[in-house]
């Protein structure tokens, strides 16, 4: 069941109605019931792993917290007796114990993710080596990765890390932890929530608010519009181009990359709107996952505006620990001593970015093409860091004013094209095909302005629908970029204008949306 | 202050009190800053200490260093 399907929307609608009939004290239990019901519909086998995650979180975080509390109590009691050295030793000992519990939680949960999602990928690669040695192959694991494991595992590990840091008190009630991990609107594609922001909203009761309800409905409508009118009208064209990559020109493949950018953005951001909208109906504010990424002037900025919950998770829990690790800082100091002071500044950053981007690529899919996609992003970002002084000099020599509109427009276009070209990896069906696509774009470009070259055999009306939707999307995004929240802007308009806009969008959704899921499939990021 | 001025000479660090929250210092700046602070003040800034409230202003950073030196 996908978030944009009628069955899901009905489930959400009925559950919202019942939610507000239940006393506030028990609303979180009802939300847990709905979430587990949804998860059960997706397959009973999913439960084993998520229960293990929940139990490991509840128990492990409680042990960490008790260890910290015991230390605080002892230090307070023996404040006058202990020397500074003794206090430091006790703190380090307690930290070591907490780290062991944290390691246990991370190893168990990441272990499940690695085994269930990547097990067969590792086996396939190992089998290649075994074949070379004439040894018989290892069979694939006969288990399927549970629904949402890529998302809820990161969310769970993030919670454990926040408890370790002392930022939050762990939740004692395993059912509340289970709700945090299984909250159903975000199950299939995130956003990857943070415990300090999500937990109070999930566990506290909410009274019905017409404002929240209205904004929630607007977001749902907008999300469905993006998905059905833009993403799903472009999907057949994108699929057609990449499936027939060997029969089309490099120019058509290049255009396919561009269409894919719009298709994936509309798809994923549409989903995020649906999640935020449905959560808003309950009075729960979810983290925003997108911030108009195509206004970005650099790839780094793009990744601060695209899939924000994932990129910020990797920044906070992988980039920072890796970059300030003793090893990274030590190498930086050695680099400064023997080569240049700049090495001390950039080595830790480059080292951490290499790890982050490898992991980001791997997180997206158990395949070499996605790892290569992640590595390609990382190479471009790392090159930007290393070459920064020379790029700055080049701008000075060319008298480029960074504040000029022309320069900003150039940077936005450049960023868009980089992102589009990197789509050769996700677009192609396999790693080998990715390289064939790249070769074609570079060596067999053959630009041609014709319907076949630009749009293959796509239905012309779908293109008009998608293009109209994109224009509307661009207008809304521009308003959001310049003025902030569109809902707030709309609230100031007369009632008849507001409802006119809603009805136009609804009409476009109903008459121009592509609802044939046999052709379009579900949401793109649900596969990760 | 010297460390901060070398890192981002265009920023008025005496007035800014939301350096991280407002994106004045990005993640790369923060990593460079931590490296310099560790060496200059002979402290060890840990993963636990990387919170916006510890780096949002010069005063917050001073407080962090003082706390780490006491430990």
PDB file of N, CA and C in Angstrom, chain B residues 1 4-19 22 24-25 56-59 61:
ATOM      1  N   UNK B   1      39.529  34.466  19.533  1.00  0.00           N
ATOM      2  CA  UNK B   1      39.049  35.408  18.516  1.00  0.00           C
ATOM      3  C   UNK B   1      39.930  35.366  17.263  1.00  0.00           C
ATOM      4  N   UNK B   4      38.956  32.525  15.080  1.00  0.00           N
ATOM      5  CA  UNK B   4      37.708  32.785  14.355  1.00  0.00           C
ATOM      6  C   UNK B   4      37.933  33.802  13.242  1.00  0.00           C
ATOM      7  N   UNK B   5      38.707  34.831  13.533  1.00  0.00           N
ATOM      8  CA  UNK B   5      38.938  35.877  12.527  1.00  0.00           C
ATOM      9  C   UNK B   5      39.697  35.328  11.327  1.00  0.00           C
ATOM     10  N   UNK B   6      40.628  34.424  11.582  1.00  0.00           N
ATOM     11  CA  UNK B   6      41.372  33.806  10.465  1.00  0.00           C
ATOM     12  C   UNK B   6      40.465  32.916   9.636  1.00  0.00           C
ATOM     13  N   UNK B   7      39.532  32.264  10.326  1.00  0.00           N
ATOM     14  CA  UNK B   7      38.632  31.321   9.650  1.00  0.00           C
ATOM     15  C   UNK B   7      37.646  32.066   8.747  1.00  0.00           C
ATOM     16  N   UNK B   8      37.002  33.082   9.323  1.00  0.00           N
ATOM     17  CA  UNK B   8      35.995  33.842   8.581  1.00  0.00           C
ATOM     18  C   UNK B   8      36.199  35.329   8.874  1.00  0.00           C
ATOM     19  N   UNK B   9      37.129  35.976   8.139  1.00  0.00           N
ATOM     20  CA  UNK B   9      37.483  37.375   8.449  1.00  0.00           C
ATOM     21  C   UNK B   9      36.330  38.362   8.265  1.00  0.00           C
ATOM     22  N   UNK B  10      35.332  37.963   7.465  1.00  0.00           N
ATOM     23  CA  UNK B  10      34.251  38.905   7.167  1.00  0.00           C
ATOM     24  C   UNK B  10      33.179  38.968   8.256  1.00  0.00           C
ATOM     25  N   UNK B  11      33.250  38.072   9.234  1.00  0.00           N
ATOM     26  CA  UNK B  11      32.190  37.962  10.250  1.00  0.00           C
ATOM     27  C   UNK B  11      32.559  38.756  11.500  1.00  0.00           C
ATOM     28  N   UNK B  12      31.574  39.472  12.062  1.00  0.00           N
ATOM     29  CA  UNK B  12      31.778  40.203  13.310  1.00  0.00           C
ATOM     30  C   UNK B  12      31.400  39.270  14.461  1.00  0.00           C
ATOM     31  N   UNK B  13      32.388  38.562  14.985  1.00  0.00           N
ATOM     32  CA  UNK B  13      32.108  37.533  15.986  1.00  0.00           C
ATOM     33  C   UNK B  13      31.682  38.114  17.331  1.00  0.00           C
ATOM     34  N   UNK B  14      31.987  39.376  17.553  1.00  0.00           N
ATOM     35  CA  UNK B  14      31.593  39.964  18.845  1.00  0.00           C
ATOM     36  C   UNK B  14      30.088  40.168  18.919  1.00  0.00           C
ATOM     37  N   UNK B  15      29.467  40.383  17.754  1.00  0.00           N
ATOM     38  CA  UNK B  15      28.024  40.673  17.747  1.00  0.00           C
ATOM     39  C   UNK B  15      27.183  39.416  17.506  1.00  0.00           C
ATOM     40  N   UNK B  16      27.720  38.468  16.750  1.00  0.00           N
ATOM     41  CA  UNK B  16      26.920  37.298  16.368  1.00  0.00           C
ATOM     42  C   UNK B  16      26.723  36.365  17.556  1.00  0.00           C
ATOM     43  N   UNK B  17      25.466  35.951  17.774  1.00  0.00           N
ATOM     44  CA  UNK B  17      25.233  34.974  18.845  1.00  0.00           C
ATOM     45  C   UNK B  17      24.426  33.754  18.354  1.00  0.00           C
ATOM     46  N   UNK B  18      24.318  33.620  17.033  1.00  0.00           N
ATOM     47  CA  UNK B  18      23.677  32.436  16.454  1.00  0.00           C
ATOM     48  C   UNK B  18      24.506  31.953  15.260  1.00  0.00           C
ATOM     49  N   UNK B  19      25.772  31.757  15.539  1.00  0.00           N
ATOM     50  CA  UNK B  19      26.716  31.421  14.462  1.00  0.00           C
ATOM     51  C   UNK B  19      26.328  30.116  13.764  1.00  0.00           C
ATOM     52  N   UNK B  22      22.201  30.275  12.525  1.00  0.00           N
ATOM     53  CA  UNK B  22      21.988  31.119  11.344  1.00  0.00           C
ATOM     54  C   UNK B  22      22.859  30.719  10.160  1.00  0.00           C
ATOM     55  N   UNK B  24      26.051  30.910   9.837  1.00  0.00           N
ATOM     56  CA  UNK B  24      27.224  31.771   9.613  1.00  0.00           C
ATOM     57  C   UNK B  24      28.473  30.892   9.526  1.00  0.00           C
ATOM     58  N   UNK B  25      28.550  29.930  10.461  1.00  0.00           N
ATOM     59  CA  UNK B  25      29.607  28.919  10.406  1.00  0.00           C
ATOM     60  C   UNK B  25      28.981  27.623   9.905  1.00  0.00           C
ATOM     61  N   UNK B  56      27.481  28.710  19.225  1.00  0.00           N
ATOM     62  CA  UNK B  56      26.687  29.779  18.630  1.00  0.00           C
ATOM     63  C   UNK B  56      27.302  31.161  18.821  1.00  0.00           C
ATOM     64  N   UNK B  57      28.166  31.307  19.841  1.00  0.00           N
ATOM     65  CA  UNK B  57      28.774  32.619  20.082  1.00  0.00           C
ATOM     66  C   UNK B  57      30.166  32.417  20.657  1.00  0.00           C
ATOM     67  N   UNK B  58      30.927  33.503  20.675  1.00  0.00           N
ATOM     68  CA  UNK B  58      32.270  33.437  21.255  1.00  0.00           C
ATOM     69  C   UNK B  58      32.164  33.078  22.740  1.00  0.00           C
ATOM     70  N   UNK B  59      31.181  33.672  23.415  1.00  0.00           N
ATOM     71  CA  UNK B  59      30.998  33.412  24.852  1.00  0.00           C
ATOM     72  C   UNK B  59      30.724  31.934  25.109  1.00  0.00           C
ATOM     73  N   UNK B  61      31.658  29.429  23.253  1.00  0.00           N
ATOM     74  CA  UNK B  61      32.896  28.664  23.004  1.00  0.00           C
ATOM     75  C   UNK B  61      33.852  28.806  24.174  1.00  0.00           C
TER      76      UNK B  61
END
